[in-house]
C-alpha angles and dihedrals in degrees: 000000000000117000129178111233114182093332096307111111098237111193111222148185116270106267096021114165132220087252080060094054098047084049101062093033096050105015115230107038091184090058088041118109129164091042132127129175125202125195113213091336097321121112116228119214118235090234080062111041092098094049098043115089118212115233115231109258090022123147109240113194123193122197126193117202104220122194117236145062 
């Protein structure tokens, strides 16, 4: 299936989740902190990410919290 992950087309496997996604896209999902996800416009929380199956053709967006300002 084809996703959508910060405006870059990502092919992935049939029944992905959004744990999946962040996975590929940041590396070690477990170690990752500031991040929130959002599924066509819906944010997805973290407690749900492995649970949360990504729809083929979705738009998948990551965001990354940076300190500073």
């Amino acid at each position: 299936m084809r996703v959508s992950v910060n405006g870059e087309q990502r092919e992935l496997a049939d029944g992905s989740t959004v744990a999946d996604v962040v996975g590929t896209a940041v590396g070690d999902v477990n170690g990752a902190r500031g991040i929130a996800v959002a599924v066509d416009g819906e944010v997805v929380r973290r407690g749900h990410w492995p649970e949360v199956v990504v729809p083929d053709g979705a738009e998948v967006e990551i965001l990354t919290a940076v300190q500073g300002g």
